Amino acid sequence: AQSVTQLDSHVSVSEGTPVLLRCNYSSSYSPSLFWYVQHPNKGLQLLLKYTSAATLVKGINGFEAEFKKSETSFHLTKPSAHMSDAAEYFCVVSVGNFGNEKLTFGTGTRLTIIP
Amino acid sequence: NAGVTQTPKFQVLKTGQSMTLQCAQDMNHEYMSWYRQDPGMGLRLIHYSVGAGITDQGEVPNGYNVSRSTTEDFPLRLLSAAPSQTSVYFCASSPRDQPQHFGDGTRLSIL
């Protein structure tokens, strides 16, 4: 069965410093992977997606993620954190038989930005 | 274009009551899904649909029913509410092979 593991439940960084949110996946074949962000009391917004076209994926708001098959990782990075980045981030894998009709979520990483 | 609309936004029920959470999308998406979000557990799939008239169970389907009579609507029914169903519920939709779009959620408390 496919799954994702987010290695940190909480990450704190200072404003202007790099962000690294770690995600490992488990899959018997090349998966479709996503990062979603959830701001307090809001729904989920797609940051970026990997679907085997390119291993380095650029998303919205300056975020990017690199798919590393040898390490089974899909870590999310941003060069310089902004106060508005404070939110919960979810690493997600598609597990559907037809496409993306079924998703499995990681347990989330709460990102805190220190002024 | 309203996207994915969930109603109500908040609801309090008593144990044993039934209710329906509404989800509608105006993007003509094939796929629709219901998830529940509990602290420390991410989102878990309750039921999903790959088209009108087709539904299937996800990871945590017990206590919930769904139907998909139209492409636009995918209601979630709680048959007899239990305190363990206190959660935030999210509906999502997507075209085939595209990422899912999420609604703003329904916060449900069962007393």
PDB file of C-alpha atoms in Angstrom:
ATOM      1  CA  ALA A   1       0.000   0.000   0.000  1.00  0.00           C
ATOM      2  CA  GLN A   2       1.164   3.503  -0.733  1.00  0.00           C
ATOM      3  CA  SER A   3       1.787   5.908   2.115  1.00  0.00           C
ATOM      4  CA  VAL A   4       3.627   9.087   3.090  1.00  0.00           C
ATOM      5  CA  THR A   5       5.464   9.962   6.288  1.00  0.00           C
ATOM      6  CA  GLN A   6       6.096  13.531   7.338  1.00  0.00           C
ATOM      7  CA  LEU A   7       9.174  13.446   9.503  1.00  0.00           C
ATOM      8  CA  ASP A   8       8.507  16.575  11.567  1.00  0.00           C
ATOM      9  CA  SER A   9       5.236  17.477  13.235  1.00  0.00           C
ATOM     10  CA  HIS A  10       6.425  21.030  13.935  1.00  0.00           C
ATOM     11  CA  VAL A  11       9.094  23.219  12.298  1.00  0.00           C
ATOM     12  CA  SER A  12      10.087  26.725  13.418  1.00  0.00           C
ATOM     13  CA  VAL A  13      12.246  29.047  11.313  1.00  0.00           C
ATOM     14  CA  SER A  14      13.092  32.725  11.449  1.00  0.00           C
ATOM     15  CA  GLU A  15      11.667  35.070   8.834  1.00  0.00           C
ATOM     16  CA  GLY A  16      14.037  35.293   5.864  1.00  0.00           C
ATOM     17  CA  THR A  17      15.710  31.914   6.493  1.00  0.00           C
ATOM     18  CA  PRO A  18      15.231  28.735   4.432  1.00  0.00           C
ATOM     19  CA  VAL A  19      12.359  26.332   4.977  1.00  0.00           C
ATOM     20  CA  LEU A  20      12.685  22.531   4.753  1.00  0.00           C
ATOM     21  CA  LEU A  21       9.683  20.274   5.351  1.00  0.00           C
ATOM     22  CA  ARG A  22      10.496  16.583   4.992  1.00  0.00           C
ATOM     23  CA  CYS A  23       8.355  13.853   3.437  1.00  0.00           C
ATOM     24  CA  ASN A  24       9.160  10.231   2.642  1.00  0.00           C
ATOM     25  CA  TYR A  25       6.873   8.058   0.570  1.00  0.00           C
ATOM     26  CA  SER A  26       6.298   4.354   0.176  1.00  0.00           C
ATOM     27  CA  SER A  27       5.147   3.069  -3.211  1.00  0.00           C
ATOM     28  CA  SER A  28       5.643   0.053  -5.422  1.00  0.00           C
ATOM     29  CA  TYR A  29       5.672   2.232  -8.536  1.00  0.00           C
ATOM     30  CA  SER A  30       6.200   5.876  -9.475  1.00  0.00           C
ATOM     31  CA  PRO A  31       3.556   7.754  -7.521  1.00  0.00           C
ATOM     32  CA  SER A  32       1.752  11.059  -7.979  1.00  0.00           C
ATOM     33  CA  LEU A  33       2.720  13.275  -5.041  1.00  0.00           C
ATOM     34  CA  PHE A  34       1.390  16.611  -3.839  1.00  0.00           C
ATOM     35  CA  TRP A  35       1.990  19.248  -1.193  1.00  0.00           C
ATOM     36  CA  TYR A  36      -1.047  21.071   0.179  1.00  0.00           C
ATOM     37  CA  VAL A  37      -1.120  24.001   2.624  1.00  0.00           C
ATOM     38  CA  GLN A  38      -3.831  24.765   5.165  1.00  0.00           C
ATOM     39  CA  HIS A  39      -4.041  28.145   6.848  1.00  0.00           C
ATOM     40  CA  PRO A  40      -5.932  28.324  10.176  1.00  0.00           C
ATOM     41  CA  ASN A  41      -9.644  27.583   9.829  1.00  0.00           C
ATOM     42  CA  LYS A  42      -9.344  27.314   6.056  1.00  0.00           C
ATOM     43  CA  GLY A  43      -9.554  24.603   3.429  1.00  0.00           C
ATOM     44  CA  LEU A  44      -6.563  23.075   1.682  1.00  0.00           C
ATOM     45  CA  GLN A  45      -4.730  24.770  -1.161  1.00  0.00           C
ATOM     46  CA  LEU A  46      -2.505  22.959  -3.645  1.00  0.00           C
ATOM     47  CA  LEU A  47       1.129  24.124  -3.490  1.00  0.00           C
ATOM     48  CA  LEU A  48       2.601  21.812  -6.108  1.00  0.00           C
ATOM     49  CA  LYS A  49       2.360  18.382  -7.714  1.00  0.00           C
ATOM     50  CA  TYR A  50       4.725  15.720  -9.024  1.00  0.00           C
ATOM     51  CA  THR A  51       3.518  13.423 -11.800  1.00  0.00           C
ATOM     52  CA  SER A  52       6.805  12.081 -13.240  1.00  0.00           C
ATOM     53  CA  ALA A  53       7.379  14.857 -15.789  1.00  0.00           C
ATOM     54  CA  ALA A  54      10.284  16.509 -13.914  1.00  0.00           C
ATOM     55  CA  THR A  55      11.936  15.677 -10.607  1.00  0.00           C
ATOM     56  CA  LEU A  56      12.204  19.316  -9.461  1.00  0.00           C
ATOM     57  CA  VAL A  57       8.757  20.798  -9.150  1.00  0.00           C
ATOM     58  CA  LYS A  58       8.066  24.494  -8.675  1.00  0.00           C
ATOM     59  CA  GLY A  59       4.915  25.586  -6.927  1.00  0.00           C
ATOM     60  CA  ILE A  60       3.177  28.715  -5.802  1.00  0.00           C
ATOM     61  CA  ASN A  61       4.554  31.316  -3.374  1.00  0.00           C
ATOM     62  CA  GLY A  62       8.193  30.369  -4.017  1.00  0.00           C
ATOM     63  CA  PHE A  63       7.937  26.772  -2.814  1.00  0.00           C
ATOM     64  CA  GLU A  64       9.522  23.852  -4.635  1.00  0.00           C
ATOM     65  CA  ALA A  65      10.007  20.138  -4.051  1.00  0.00           C
ATOM     66  CA  GLU A  66      12.390  17.544  -5.413  1.00  0.00           C
ATOM     67  CA  PHE A  67      11.380  13.958  -6.110  1.00  0.00           C
ATOM     68  CA  LYS A  68      14.252  11.604  -5.214  1.00  0.00           C
ATOM     69  CA  LYS A  69      13.454   8.011  -6.098  1.00  0.00           C
ATOM     70  CA  SER A  70      16.659   6.634  -4.574  1.00  0.00           C
ATOM     71  CA  GLU A  71      15.777   8.196  -1.215  1.00  0.00           C
ATOM     72  CA  THR A  72      11.964   7.841  -1.588  1.00  0.00           C
ATOM     73  CA  SER A  73      11.693  11.472  -0.563  1.00  0.00           C
ATOM     74  CA  PHE A  74       9.700  14.507  -1.670  1.00  0.00           C
ATOM     75  CA  HIS A  75      10.896  17.329   0.572  1.00  0.00           C
ATOM     76  CA  LEU A  76       9.374  20.821   0.352  1.00  0.00           C
ATOM     77  CA  THR A  77      11.689  23.832   0.389  1.00  0.00           C
ATOM     78  CA  LYS A  78      11.594  27.609   0.181  1.00  0.00           C
ATOM     79  CA  PRO A  79      14.703  29.826   0.117  1.00  0.00           C
ATOM     80  CA  SER A  80      13.354  32.576   2.369  1.00  0.00           C
ATOM     81  CA  ALA A  81      10.456  32.252   4.801  1.00  0.00           C
ATOM     82  CA  HIS A  82       7.760  34.901   5.040  1.00  0.00           C
ATOM     83  CA  MET A  83       5.372  35.482   7.923  1.00  0.00           C
ATOM     84  CA  SER A  84       2.468  34.520   5.654  1.00  0.00           C
ATOM     85  CA  ASP A  85       3.962  31.016   5.266  1.00  0.00           C
ATOM     86  CA  ALA A  86       2.877  30.092   8.798  1.00  0.00           C
ATOM     87  CA  ALA A  87       0.414  27.240   8.271  1.00  0.00           C
ATOM     88  CA  GLU A  88       0.043  23.453   8.272  1.00  0.00           C
ATOM     89  CA  TYR A  89       1.539  21.578   5.347  1.00  0.00           C
ATOM     90  CA  PHE A  90       0.488  18.146   4.128  1.00  0.00           C
ATOM     91  CA  CYS A  91       2.398  15.720   1.933  1.00  0.00           C
ATOM     92  CA  VAL A  92      -0.062  13.630  -0.071  1.00  0.00           C
ATOM     93  CA  VAL A  93       0.123  10.569  -2.354  1.00  0.00           C
ATOM     94  CA  SER A  94      -2.465   9.517  -4.907  1.00  0.00           C
ATOM     95  CA  VAL A  95      -3.633   5.933  -4.387  1.00  0.00           C
ATOM     96  CA  GLY A  96      -6.522   5.697  -6.859  1.00  0.00           C
ATOM     97  CA  ASN A  97      -6.980   3.054  -9.520  1.00  0.00           C
ATOM     98  CA  PHE A  98      -8.203   5.555 -12.115  1.00  0.00           C
ATOM     99  CA  GLY A  99      -6.320   8.731 -11.270  1.00  0.00           C
ATOM    100  CA  ASN A 100      -6.420  11.076  -8.296  1.00  0.00           C
ATOM    101  CA  GLU A 101      -9.815  10.010  -6.935  1.00  0.00           C
ATOM    102  CA  LYS A 102      -8.235   8.715  -3.711  1.00  0.00           C
ATOM    103  CA  LEU A 103      -5.556  10.482  -1.684  1.00  0.00           C
ATOM    104  CA  THR A 104      -3.580   9.410   1.368  1.00  0.00           C
ATOM    105  CA  PHE A 105      -2.358  12.256   3.582  1.00  0.00           C
ATOM    106  CA  GLY A 106       0.612  12.563   5.863  1.00  0.00           C
ATOM    107  CA  THR A 107      -0.067  13.695   9.408  1.00  0.00           C
ATOM    108  CA  GLY A 108       1.008  17.253   8.662  1.00  0.00           C
ATOM    109  CA  THR A 109       3.817  19.652   9.612  1.00  0.00           C
ATOM    110  CA  ARG A 110       2.975  22.877  11.382  1.00  0.00           C
ATOM    111  CA  LEU A 111       5.303  25.664  10.237  1.00  0.00           C
ATOM    112  CA  THR A 112       5.910  28.553  12.612  1.00  0.00           C
ATOM    113  CA  ILE A 113       7.722  31.699  11.436  1.00  0.00           C
ATOM    114  CA  ILE A 114       9.664  33.638  14.060  1.00  0.00           C
ATOM    115  CA  PRO A 115       9.757  37.421  13.432  1.00  0.00           C
TER     116      PRO A 115
ATOM    117  CA  ASN B   1     -17.534  29.892 -10.620  1.00  0.00           C
ATOM    118  CA  ALA B   2     -17.903  29.127  -6.906  1.00  0.00           C
ATOM    119  CA  GLY B   3     -15.604  26.056  -6.777  1.00  0.00           C
ATOM    120  CA  VAL B   4     -16.450  23.509  -4.058  1.00  0.00           C
ATOM    121  CA  THR B   5     -19.202  24.705  -1.721  1.00  0.00           C
ATOM    122  CA  GLN B   6     -19.878  22.998   1.604  1.00  0.00           C
ATOM    123  CA  THR B   7     -22.870  23.650   3.845  1.00  0.00           C
ATOM    124  CA  PRO B   8     -23.292  24.141   6.707  1.00  0.00           C
ATOM    125  CA  LYS B   9     -19.994  25.605   7.958  1.00  0.00           C
ATOM    126  CA  PHE B  10     -20.748  24.679  11.580  1.00  0.00           C
ATOM    127  CA  GLN B  11     -23.154  22.204  13.160  1.00  0.00           C
ATOM    128  CA  VAL B  12     -23.816  20.831  16.630  1.00  0.00           C
ATOM    129  CA  LEU B  13     -25.737  17.576  16.979  1.00  0.00           C
ATOM    130  CA  LYS B  14     -26.863  15.354  19.785  1.00  0.00           C
ATOM    131  CA  THR B  15     -25.863  11.705  19.881  1.00  0.00           C
ATOM    132  CA  GLY B  16     -28.231   9.631  17.759  1.00  0.00           C
ATOM    133  CA  GLN B  17     -29.386  12.456  15.507  1.00  0.00           C
ATOM    134  CA  SER B  18     -28.978  12.212  11.759  1.00  0.00           C
ATOM    135  CA  MET B  19     -27.946  14.904   9.322  1.00  0.00           C
ATOM    136  CA  THR B  20     -26.623  15.507   5.823  1.00  0.00           C
ATOM    137  CA  LEU B  21     -23.534  17.522   4.971  1.00  0.00           C
ATOM    138  CA  GLN B  22     -23.916  19.127   1.565  1.00  0.00           C
ATOM    139  CA  CYS B  23     -21.210  19.429  -1.083  1.00  0.00           C
ATOM    140  CA  ALA B  24     -21.639  21.009  -4.508  1.00  0.00           C
ATOM    141  CA  GLN B  25     -19.184  21.842  -7.273  1.00  0.00           C
ATOM    142  CA  ASP B  26     -19.782  23.873 -10.410  1.00  0.00           C
ATOM    143  CA  MET B  27     -16.677  22.824 -12.346  1.00  0.00           C
ATOM    144  CA  ASN B  28     -18.128  19.660 -13.952  1.00  0.00           C
ATOM    145  CA  HIS B  29     -15.529  17.521 -12.168  1.00  0.00           C
ATOM    146  CA  GLU B  30     -15.802  13.748 -12.440  1.00  0.00           C
ATOM    147  CA  TYR B  31     -14.266  12.890  -9.087  1.00  0.00           C
ATOM    148  CA  MET B  32     -15.635  13.899  -5.677  1.00  0.00           C
ATOM    149  CA  SER B  33     -14.512  12.816  -2.204  1.00  0.00           C
ATOM    150  CA  TRP B  34     -15.233  13.285   1.470  1.00  0.00           C
ATOM    151  CA  TYR B  35     -12.493  13.430   4.122  1.00  0.00           C
ATOM    152  CA  ARG B  36     -12.459  13.960   7.852  1.00  0.00           C
ATOM    153  CA  GLN B  37      -9.661  15.808   9.644  1.00  0.00           C
ATOM    154  CA  ASP B  38      -8.787  14.984  13.226  1.00  0.00           C
ATOM    155  CA  PRO B  39      -5.882  16.433  15.257  1.00  0.00           C
ATOM    156  CA  GLY B  40      -2.559  14.747  14.530  1.00  0.00           C
ATOM    157  CA  MET B  41      -4.024  12.406  11.895  1.00  0.00           C
ATOM    158  CA  GLY B  42      -4.062  14.405   8.677  1.00  0.00           C
ATOM    159  CA  LEU B  43      -7.111  13.862   6.463  1.00  0.00           C
ATOM    160  CA  ARG B  44      -8.684  10.434   6.054  1.00  0.00           C
ATOM    161  CA  LEU B  45     -10.883   9.394   3.140  1.00  0.00           C
ATOM    162  CA  ILE B  46     -14.479   8.483   4.033  1.00  0.00           C
ATOM    163  CA  HIS B  47     -16.155   7.888   0.636  1.00  0.00           C
ATOM    164  CA  TYR B  48     -15.434   8.847  -2.926  1.00  0.00           C
ATOM    165  CA  SER B  49     -17.084   8.887  -6.349  1.00  0.00           C
ATOM    166  CA  VAL B  50     -15.607   8.663  -9.845  1.00  0.00           C
ATOM    167  CA  GLY B  51     -18.823   9.781 -11.543  1.00  0.00           C
ATOM    168  CA  ALA B  52     -22.583  10.137 -11.214  1.00  0.00           C
ATOM    169  CA  GLY B  53     -24.114   6.918  -9.924  1.00  0.00           C
ATOM    170  CA  ILE B  54     -20.754   5.480  -8.777  1.00  0.00           C
ATOM    171  CA  THR B  55     -19.538   5.568  -5.167  1.00  0.00           C
ATOM    172  CA  ASP B  56     -17.062   3.566  -3.129  1.00  0.00           C
ATOM    173  CA  GLN B  57     -15.713   3.348   0.389  1.00  0.00           C
ATOM    174  CA  GLY B  58     -12.529   4.946   1.593  1.00  0.00           C
ATOM    175  CA  GLU B  59     -10.466   4.347   4.704  1.00  0.00           C
ATOM    176  CA  VAL B  60     -13.099   5.228   7.363  1.00  0.00           C
ATOM    177  CA  PRO B  61     -16.600   4.676   5.897  1.00  0.00           C
ATOM    178  CA  ASN B  62     -18.443   3.271   8.938  1.00  0.00           C
ATOM    179  CA  GLY B  63     -21.372   5.434  10.086  1.00  0.00           C
ATOM    180  CA  TYR B  64     -21.560   7.400   6.849  1.00  0.00           C
ATOM    181  CA  ASN B  65     -23.542   7.061   3.609  1.00  0.00           C
ATOM    182  CA  VAL B  66     -23.150   8.850   0.287  1.00  0.00           C
ATOM    183  CA  SER B  67     -24.906   9.042  -3.047  1.00  0.00           C
ATOM    184  CA  ARG B  68     -24.072  10.748  -6.353  1.00  0.00           C
ATOM    185  CA  SER B  69     -27.213  11.291  -8.358  1.00  0.00           C
ATOM    186  CA  THR B  70     -25.761  14.263 -10.264  1.00  0.00           C
ATOM    187  CA  THR B  71     -22.260  15.334 -11.282  1.00  0.00           C
ATOM    188  CA  GLU B  72     -22.547  18.491  -9.159  1.00  0.00           C
ATOM    189  CA  ASP B  73     -23.656  17.149  -5.767  1.00  0.00           C
ATOM    190  CA  PHE B  74     -22.157  14.653  -3.331  1.00  0.00           C
ATOM    191  CA  PRO B  75     -23.949  14.710   0.049  1.00  0.00           C
ATOM    192  CA  LEU B  76     -22.583  12.901   3.111  1.00  0.00           C
ATOM    193  CA  ARG B  77     -25.142  11.412   5.512  1.00  0.00           C
ATOM    194  CA  LEU B  78     -24.553  10.628   9.168  1.00  0.00           C
ATOM    195  CA  LEU B  79     -27.126   7.985  10.024  1.00  0.00           C
ATOM    196  CA  SER B  80     -26.907   8.092  13.847  1.00  0.00           C
ATOM    197  CA  ALA B  81     -24.355  10.604  15.087  1.00  0.00           C
ATOM    198  CA  ALA B  82     -21.777   9.492  17.646  1.00  0.00           C
ATOM    199  CA  PRO B  83     -19.254  11.612  19.613  1.00  0.00           C
ATOM    200  CA  SER B  84     -16.447   9.871  17.675  1.00  0.00           C
ATOM    201  CA  GLN B  85     -17.739  11.618  14.556  1.00  0.00           C
ATOM    202  CA  THR B  86     -16.854  15.032  15.961  1.00  0.00           C
ATOM    203  CA  SER B  87     -14.448  16.325  13.337  1.00  0.00           C
ATOM    204  CA  VAL B  88     -13.871  18.753  10.499  1.00  0.00           C
ATOM    205  CA  TYR B  89     -15.222  17.394   7.214  1.00  0.00           C
ATOM    206  CA  PHE B  90     -13.819  18.373   3.835  1.00  0.00           C
ATOM    207  CA  CYS B  91     -15.282  17.746   0.407  1.00  0.00           C
ATOM    208  CA  ALA B  92     -13.037  17.738  -2.659  1.00  0.00           C
ATOM    209  CA  SER B  93     -13.468  17.440  -6.407  1.00  0.00           C
ATOM    210  CA  SER B  94     -11.219  17.069  -9.432  1.00  0.00           C
ATOM    211  CA  PRO B  95     -11.196  16.271 -13.112  1.00  0.00           C
ATOM    212  CA  ARG B  96      -9.688  12.915 -14.006  1.00  0.00           C
ATOM    213  CA  ASP B  97      -5.895  12.942 -13.403  1.00  0.00           C
ATOM    214  CA  GLN B  98      -5.827  16.458 -11.934  1.00  0.00           C
ATOM    215  CA  PRO B  99      -5.282  17.537  -8.324  1.00  0.00           C
ATOM    216  CA  GLN B 100      -8.248  17.767  -6.008  1.00  0.00           C
ATOM    217  CA  HIS B 101      -9.857  21.095  -5.081  1.00  0.00           C
ATOM    218  CA  PHE B 102     -11.089  21.361  -1.487  1.00  0.00           C
ATOM    219  CA  GLY B 103     -14.004  23.155   0.079  1.00  0.00           C
ATOM    220  CA  ASP B 104     -13.651  25.265   3.240  1.00  0.00           C
ATOM    221  CA  GLY B 105     -14.902  22.478   5.505  1.00  0.00           C
ATOM    222  CA  THR B 106     -17.766  21.764   7.906  1.00  0.00           C
ATOM    223  CA  ARG B 107     -17.011  21.776  11.636  1.00  0.00           C
ATOM    224  CA  LEU B 108     -19.230  19.192  13.302  1.00  0.00           C
ATOM    225  CA  SER B 109     -19.609  18.624  17.040  1.00  0.00           C
ATOM    226  CA  ILE B 110     -21.536  15.678  18.477  1.00  0.00           C
ATOM    227  CA  LEU B 111     -22.623  16.043  22.089  1.00  0.00           C
TER     228      LEU B 111
END
